[in-house]
Amino acid sequence: MSLLEAAHGIVNASAPLPWLVVSGQPTEAQLAALQVAGVRNVIDLREPMEPRPFDEPAEAAALALEYTNTPIISGALDDDTMASVLTALRRAKGTPTLLHCNSANRTGGPLIAFLMMEEGIDEATAVSTAMRGGLRSVELMEWATEYADRNAAP
């Protein structure tokens, strides 16, 4: 079963890279299906206090998944937050990984920056990829593209 097949039913699930699934909040059963399909890392962009259907850090630990929580908060988007998410994605690169928030909107910003900076994908394609995966926020898009432009290799 492919990673994307395992993510069936998760809101806005997409696989922008062969090793990466971006999506909204999975259920316990969906997280377990992703683990069976090979996912080893979960990068959660939700604030720890956001309502959730289950204790995701505990469930990830029970499934032997590496769990990272790097909240993205609208109105408080900064370089440190982007750098934290990009560090987690770089560490996970090539290993099946789930990057999620509640609806996949917040995954779009770091995804754009990662695609541009790490994968060499042009801005228009990176933005389009993120939008197909759930990005709806102009604020997140601008944050990502400006970060990638400022931090591009010379």
PDB file of C-alpha atoms in Angstrom:
ATOM      1  CA  MET A   1       0.000   0.000   0.000  1.00  0.00           C
ATOM      2  CA  SER A   2       1.354   3.433  -0.933  1.00  0.00           C
ATOM      3  CA  LEU A   3       1.604   6.236   1.585  1.00  0.00           C
ATOM      4  CA  LEU A   4      -1.174   8.125  -0.171  1.00  0.00           C
ATOM      5  CA  GLU A   5      -3.422   5.040  -0.186  1.00  0.00           C
ATOM      6  CA  ALA A   6      -2.792   4.686   3.555  1.00  0.00           C
ATOM      7  CA  ALA A   7      -3.822   8.324   4.012  1.00  0.00           C
ATOM      8  CA  HIS A   8      -7.187   7.689   2.339  1.00  0.00           C
ATOM      9  CA  GLY A   9      -9.910   9.646   4.070  1.00  0.00           C
ATOM     10  CA  ILE A  10      -7.642  12.185   5.772  1.00  0.00           C
ATOM     11  CA  VAL A  11      -8.724  15.673   4.769  1.00  0.00           C
ATOM     12  CA  ASN A  12      -6.594  17.157   1.965  1.00  0.00           C
ATOM     13  CA  ALA A  13      -4.099  14.277   1.980  1.00  0.00           C
ATOM     14  CA  SER A  14      -1.547  14.517  -0.812  1.00  0.00           C
ATOM     15  CA  ALA A  15       1.927  13.194  -1.528  1.00  0.00           C
ATOM     16  CA  PRO A  16       4.003  16.058  -2.949  1.00  0.00           C
ATOM     17  CA  LEU A  17       7.166  13.932  -2.662  1.00  0.00           C
ATOM     18  CA  PRO A  18       7.484  10.132  -2.700  1.00  0.00           C
ATOM     19  CA  TRP A  19       8.378  10.042   1.009  1.00  0.00           C
ATOM     20  CA  LEU A  20       6.069  12.820   2.241  1.00  0.00           C
ATOM     21  CA  VAL A  21       2.353  12.955   2.950  1.00  0.00           C
ATOM     22  CA  VAL A  22       0.812  16.299   3.891  1.00  0.00           C
ATOM     23  CA  SER A  23      -2.682  16.367   5.299  1.00  0.00           C
ATOM     24  CA  GLY A  24      -5.154  17.497   7.861  1.00  0.00           C
ATOM     25  CA  GLN A  25      -5.580  15.771  11.219  1.00  0.00           C
ATOM     26  CA  PRO A  26      -5.532  11.959  10.998  1.00  0.00           C
ATOM     27  CA  THR A  27      -7.574   9.687  13.230  1.00  0.00           C
ATOM     28  CA  GLU A  28      -5.940   6.992  15.345  1.00  0.00           C
ATOM     29  CA  ALA A  29      -6.825   4.385  12.713  1.00  0.00           C
ATOM     30  CA  GLN A  30      -5.410   6.519   9.901  1.00  0.00           C
ATOM     31  CA  LEU A  31      -2.190   7.110  11.833  1.00  0.00           C
ATOM     32  CA  ALA A  32      -1.867   3.351  12.361  1.00  0.00           C
ATOM     33  CA  ALA A  33      -2.499   2.720   8.645  1.00  0.00           C
ATOM     34  CA  LEU A  34       0.237   5.200   7.758  1.00  0.00           C
ATOM     35  CA  GLN A  35       2.618   3.433  10.146  1.00  0.00           C
ATOM     36  CA  VAL A  36       1.827   0.077   8.499  1.00  0.00           C
ATOM     37  CA  ALA A  37       2.508   1.681   5.086  1.00  0.00           C
ATOM     38  CA  GLY A  38       5.947   2.771   6.296  1.00  0.00           C
ATOM     39  CA  VAL A  39       5.567   6.212   7.880  1.00  0.00           C
ATOM     40  CA  ARG A  40       8.203   6.666  10.574  1.00  0.00           C
ATOM     41  CA  ASN A  41       7.940  10.400  11.312  1.00  0.00           C
ATOM     42  CA  VAL A  42       5.046  12.663  12.229  1.00  0.00           C
ATOM     43  CA  ILE A  43       5.528  16.423  12.094  1.00  0.00           C
ATOM     44  CA  ASP A  44       2.527  18.083  13.704  1.00  0.00           C
ATOM     45  CA  LEU A  45       2.028  21.798  13.058  1.00  0.00           C
ATOM     46  CA  ARG A  46      -0.910  22.170  15.444  1.00  0.00           C
ATOM     47  CA  GLU A  47      -0.707  23.967  18.766  1.00  0.00           C
ATOM     48  CA  PRO A  48      -0.632  21.440  21.611  1.00  0.00           C
ATOM     49  CA  MET A  49      -3.808  22.957  23.110  1.00  0.00           C
ATOM     50  CA  GLU A  50      -5.876  22.675  19.912  1.00  0.00           C
ATOM     51  CA  PRO A  51      -8.759  20.221  20.330  1.00  0.00           C
ATOM     52  CA  ARG A  52      -7.889  16.779  19.008  1.00  0.00           C
ATOM     53  CA  PRO A  53      -9.803  13.529  18.666  1.00  0.00           C
ATOM     54  CA  PHE A  54      -7.072  11.588  20.544  1.00  0.00           C
ATOM     55  CA  ASP A  55      -3.712  11.947  22.313  1.00  0.00           C
ATOM     56  CA  GLU A  56      -1.543  12.053  19.210  1.00  0.00           C
ATOM     57  CA  PRO A  57       1.892  12.168  20.890  1.00  0.00           C
ATOM     58  CA  ALA A  58       0.989   9.094  22.984  1.00  0.00           C
ATOM     59  CA  GLU A  59      -0.406   7.249  19.968  1.00  0.00           C
ATOM     60  CA  ALA A  60       2.673   8.095  17.891  1.00  0.00           C
ATOM     61  CA  ALA A  61       4.879   6.754  20.687  1.00  0.00           C
ATOM     62  CA  ALA A  62       2.802   3.560  20.881  1.00  0.00           C
ATOM     63  CA  LEU A  63       3.321   3.101  17.128  1.00  0.00           C
ATOM     64  CA  ALA A  64       7.085   3.768  17.475  1.00  0.00           C
ATOM     65  CA  LEU A  65       6.808   6.908  15.348  1.00  0.00           C
ATOM     66  CA  GLU A  66       9.145   9.869  15.764  1.00  0.00           C
ATOM     67  CA  TYR A  67       6.811  12.728  16.747  1.00  0.00           C
ATOM     68  CA  THR A  68       7.718  16.397  16.393  1.00  0.00           C
ATOM     69  CA  ASN A  69       5.403  19.269  17.279  1.00  0.00           C
ATOM     70  CA  THR A  70       6.300  22.647  15.767  1.00  0.00           C
ATOM     71  CA  PRO A  71       3.205  24.849  15.981  1.00  0.00           C
ATOM     72  CA  ILE A  72       2.450  27.320  13.225  1.00  0.00           C
ATOM     73  CA  ILE A  73       0.333  30.148  14.587  1.00  0.00           C
ATOM     74  CA  SER A  74      -1.358  32.630  12.255  1.00  0.00           C
ATOM     75  CA  GLY A  75      -0.193  36.138  12.961  1.00  0.00           C
ATOM     76  CA  ALA A  76       3.010  34.857  14.604  1.00  0.00           C
ATOM     77  CA  LEU A  77       4.876  33.575  11.569  1.00  0.00           C
ATOM     78  CA  ASP A  78       8.598  34.080  11.966  1.00  0.00           C
ATOM     79  CA  ASP A  79      11.912  32.773  10.685  1.00  0.00           C
ATOM     80  CA  ASP A  80      12.516  30.638  13.789  1.00  0.00           C
ATOM     81  CA  THR A  81       9.255  28.756  13.278  1.00  0.00           C
ATOM     82  CA  MET A  82      10.003  28.147   9.606  1.00  0.00           C
ATOM     83  CA  ALA A  83      13.551  27.045  10.409  1.00  0.00           C
ATOM     84  CA  SER A  84      12.231  24.563  13.001  1.00  0.00           C
ATOM     85  CA  VAL A  85       9.817  22.947  10.568  1.00  0.00           C
ATOM     86  CA  LEU A  86      12.421  22.867   7.793  1.00  0.00           C
ATOM     87  CA  THR A  87      14.929  21.256  10.170  1.00  0.00           C
ATOM     88  CA  ALA A  88      12.402  18.525  10.967  1.00  0.00           C
ATOM     89  CA  LEU A  89      11.704  17.981   7.251  1.00  0.00           C
ATOM     90  CA  ARG A  90      15.421  17.862   6.426  1.00  0.00           C
ATOM     91  CA  ARG A  91      15.994  15.289   9.179  1.00  0.00           C
ATOM     92  CA  ALA A  92      13.140  13.202   7.818  1.00  0.00           C
ATOM     93  CA  LYS A  93      14.035  13.558   4.129  1.00  0.00           C
ATOM     94  CA  GLY A  94      13.792  10.228   2.355  1.00  0.00           C
ATOM     95  CA  THR A  95      12.046   8.536   5.296  1.00  0.00           C
ATOM     96  CA  PRO A  96       8.266   8.176   5.034  1.00  0.00           C
ATOM     97  CA  THR A  97       6.828  11.153   6.908  1.00  0.00           C
ATOM     98  CA  LEU A  98       3.466  12.727   7.693  1.00  0.00           C
ATOM     99  CA  LEU A  99       3.368  16.534   7.876  1.00  0.00           C
ATOM    100  CA  HIS A 100      -0.012  17.699   9.141  1.00  0.00           C
ATOM    101  CA  CYS A 101      -2.121  20.336  10.823  1.00  0.00           C
ATOM    102  CA  ASN A 102      -5.899  20.364  11.182  1.00  0.00           C
ATOM    103  CA  SER A 103      -6.827  20.950   7.522  1.00  0.00           C
ATOM    104  CA  ALA A 104      -3.450  20.927   5.663  1.00  0.00           C
ATOM    105  CA  ASN A 105      -3.556  24.713   5.240  1.00  0.00           C
ATOM    106  CA  ARG A 106      -0.591  25.286   7.590  1.00  0.00           C
ATOM    107  CA  THR A 107       1.438  22.560   5.892  1.00  0.00           C
ATOM    108  CA  GLY A 108       1.547  24.724   2.763  1.00  0.00           C
ATOM    109  CA  GLY A 109       4.003  27.329   4.028  1.00  0.00           C
ATOM    110  CA  PRO A 110       6.803  24.970   5.047  1.00  0.00           C
ATOM    111  CA  LEU A 111       6.091  22.766   2.045  1.00  0.00           C
ATOM    112  CA  ILE A 112       6.615  25.698  -0.341  1.00  0.00           C
ATOM    113  CA  ALA A 113       9.883  26.683   1.330  1.00  0.00           C
ATOM    114  CA  PHE A 114      11.107  23.070   1.408  1.00  0.00           C
ATOM    115  CA  LEU A 115      10.261  22.460  -2.247  1.00  0.00           C
ATOM    116  CA  MET A 116      12.007  25.664  -3.310  1.00  0.00           C
ATOM    117  CA  MET A 117      15.064  25.419  -1.072  1.00  0.00           C
ATOM    118  CA  GLU A 118      15.682  21.674  -0.855  1.00  0.00           C
ATOM    119  CA  GLU A 119      14.166  20.301  -4.040  1.00  0.00           C
ATOM    120  CA  GLY A 120      15.007  23.170  -6.415  1.00  0.00           C
ATOM    121  CA  ILE A 121      11.392  23.583  -7.487  1.00  0.00           C
ATOM    122  CA  ASP A 122      10.392  26.977  -8.851  1.00  0.00           C
ATOM    123  CA  GLU A 123       8.083  29.199  -6.824  1.00  0.00           C
ATOM    124  CA  ALA A 124       5.003  28.850  -9.045  1.00  0.00           C
ATOM    125  CA  THR A 125       5.169  25.047  -9.005  1.00  0.00           C
ATOM    126  CA  ALA A 126       5.838  24.944  -5.253  1.00  0.00           C
ATOM    127  CA  VAL A 127       2.851  27.209  -4.566  1.00  0.00           C
ATOM    128  CA  SER A 128       0.612  25.203  -6.900  1.00  0.00           C
ATOM    129  CA  THR A 129       1.668  21.956  -5.203  1.00  0.00           C
ATOM    130  CA  ALA A 130       0.904  23.395  -1.768  1.00  0.00           C
ATOM    131  CA  MET A 131      -2.485  24.696  -2.932  1.00  0.00           C
ATOM    132  CA  ARG A 132      -3.435  21.267  -4.300  1.00  0.00           C
ATOM    133  CA  GLY A 133      -2.594  19.920  -0.838  1.00  0.00           C
ATOM    134  CA  GLY A 134      -4.788  22.305   1.126  1.00  0.00           C
ATOM    135  CA  LEU A 135      -3.007  25.678   1.340  1.00  0.00           C
ATOM    136  CA  ARG A 136      -5.604  28.477   1.401  1.00  0.00           C
ATOM    137  CA  SER A 137      -3.780  31.272   3.231  1.00  0.00           C
ATOM    138  CA  VAL A 138      -2.079  34.098   1.357  1.00  0.00           C
ATOM    139  CA  GLU A 139      -0.277  34.935   4.613  1.00  0.00           C
ATOM    140  CA  LEU A 140       1.308  31.450   4.738  1.00  0.00           C
ATOM    141  CA  MET A 141       2.203  31.544   1.045  1.00  0.00           C
ATOM    142  CA  GLU A 142       3.915  34.928   1.348  1.00  0.00           C
ATOM    143  CA  TRP A 143       5.717  33.858   4.522  1.00  0.00           C
ATOM    144  CA  ALA A 144       7.123  30.820   2.731  1.00  0.00           C
ATOM    145  CA  THR A 145       8.141  32.468  -0.522  1.00  0.00           C
ATOM    146  CA  GLU A 146       9.741  35.436   1.250  1.00  0.00           C
ATOM    147  CA  TYR A 147      11.617  33.087   3.597  1.00  0.00           C
ATOM    148  CA  ALA A 148      12.848  30.966   0.689  1.00  0.00           C
ATOM    149  CA  ASP A 149      13.946  34.064  -1.243  1.00  0.00           C
ATOM    150  CA  ARG A 150      15.808  35.504   1.760  1.00  0.00           C
ATOM    151  CA  ASN A 151      17.493  32.212   2.581  1.00  0.00           C
ATOM    152  CA  ALA A 152      18.248  30.920  -0.921  1.00  0.00           C
ATOM    153  CA  ALA A 153      21.759  29.653  -1.506  1.00  0.00           C
ATOM    154  CA  PRO A 154      23.883  32.318  -3.255  1.00  0.00           C
TER     155      PRO A 154
END
